Amino acid sequence: MRKFVFNAFVVSAFVTGIYILSGTTVVNDVNAQGLEIEEIT
């Protein structure tokens, strides 16, 4: 039972890390597109 709780904690931490990384990359992509649009105009 204790091992199951530990595995669940590791998986949730792993998913949270991926979610944060993907979230920051999305923000960076939006900022990059915004800069490109400003340069074009």
CSV table of C-alpha atoms in Angstrom, one decimal:
chain,number,residue,atom,x,y,z
A,1,MET,CA,0.0,0.0,0.0
A,2,ARG,CA,2.8,2.4,0.9
A,3,LYS,CA,4.5,1.6,-2.4
A,4,PHE,CA,1.3,2.4,-4.3
A,5,VAL,CA,1.1,5.8,-2.6
A,6,PHE,CA,4.7,6.5,-3.4
A,7,ASN,CA,4.2,5.6,-7.1
A,8,ALA,CA,1.1,7.8,-7.3
A,9,PHE,CA,3.1,10.7,-5.8
A,10,VAL,CA,6.0,10.2,-8.4
A,11,VAL,CA,3.5,10.0,-11.3
A,12,SER,CA,1.7,13.1,-10.2
A,13,ALA,CA,4.9,15.0,-9.7
A,14,PHE,CA,6.1,13.8,-13.2
A,15,VAL,CA,2.8,14.9,-14.8
A,16,THR,CA,2.9,18.3,-13.0
A,17,GLY,CA,6.5,18.8,-14.3
A,18,ILE,CA,5.5,18.1,-17.9
A,19,TYR,CA,2.4,20.3,-17.5
A,20,ILE,CA,4.6,23.2,-16.3
A,21,LEU,CA,7.2,22.7,-19.1
A,22,SER,CA,4.5,22.5,-21.8
A,23,GLY,CA,2.8,25.6,-20.3
A,24,THR,CA,6.1,27.6,-20.4
A,25,THR,CA,6.8,26.5,-24.0
A,26,VAL,CA,3.3,27.6,-25.0
A,27,VAL,CA,3.8,31.0,-23.4
A,28,ASN,CA,7.2,31.3,-25.2
A,29,ASP,CA,5.7,30.4,-28.5
A,30,VAL,CA,2.9,33.0,-28.1
A,31,ASN,CA,5.5,35.7,-27.2
A,32,ALA,CA,7.6,34.8,-30.2
A,33,GLN,CA,4.7,35.0,-32.5
A,34,GLY,CA,3.7,38.4,-31.0
A,35,LEU,CA,7.3,39.7,-31.6
A,36,GLU,CA,7.2,38.5,-35.2
A,37,ILE,CA,3.8,40.2,-35.8
A,38,GLU,CA,5.1,43.4,-34.3
A,39,GLU,CA,8.2,43.3,-36.6
A,40,ILE,CA,6.1,42.6,-39.7
A,41,THR,CA,3.8,45.5,-39.0
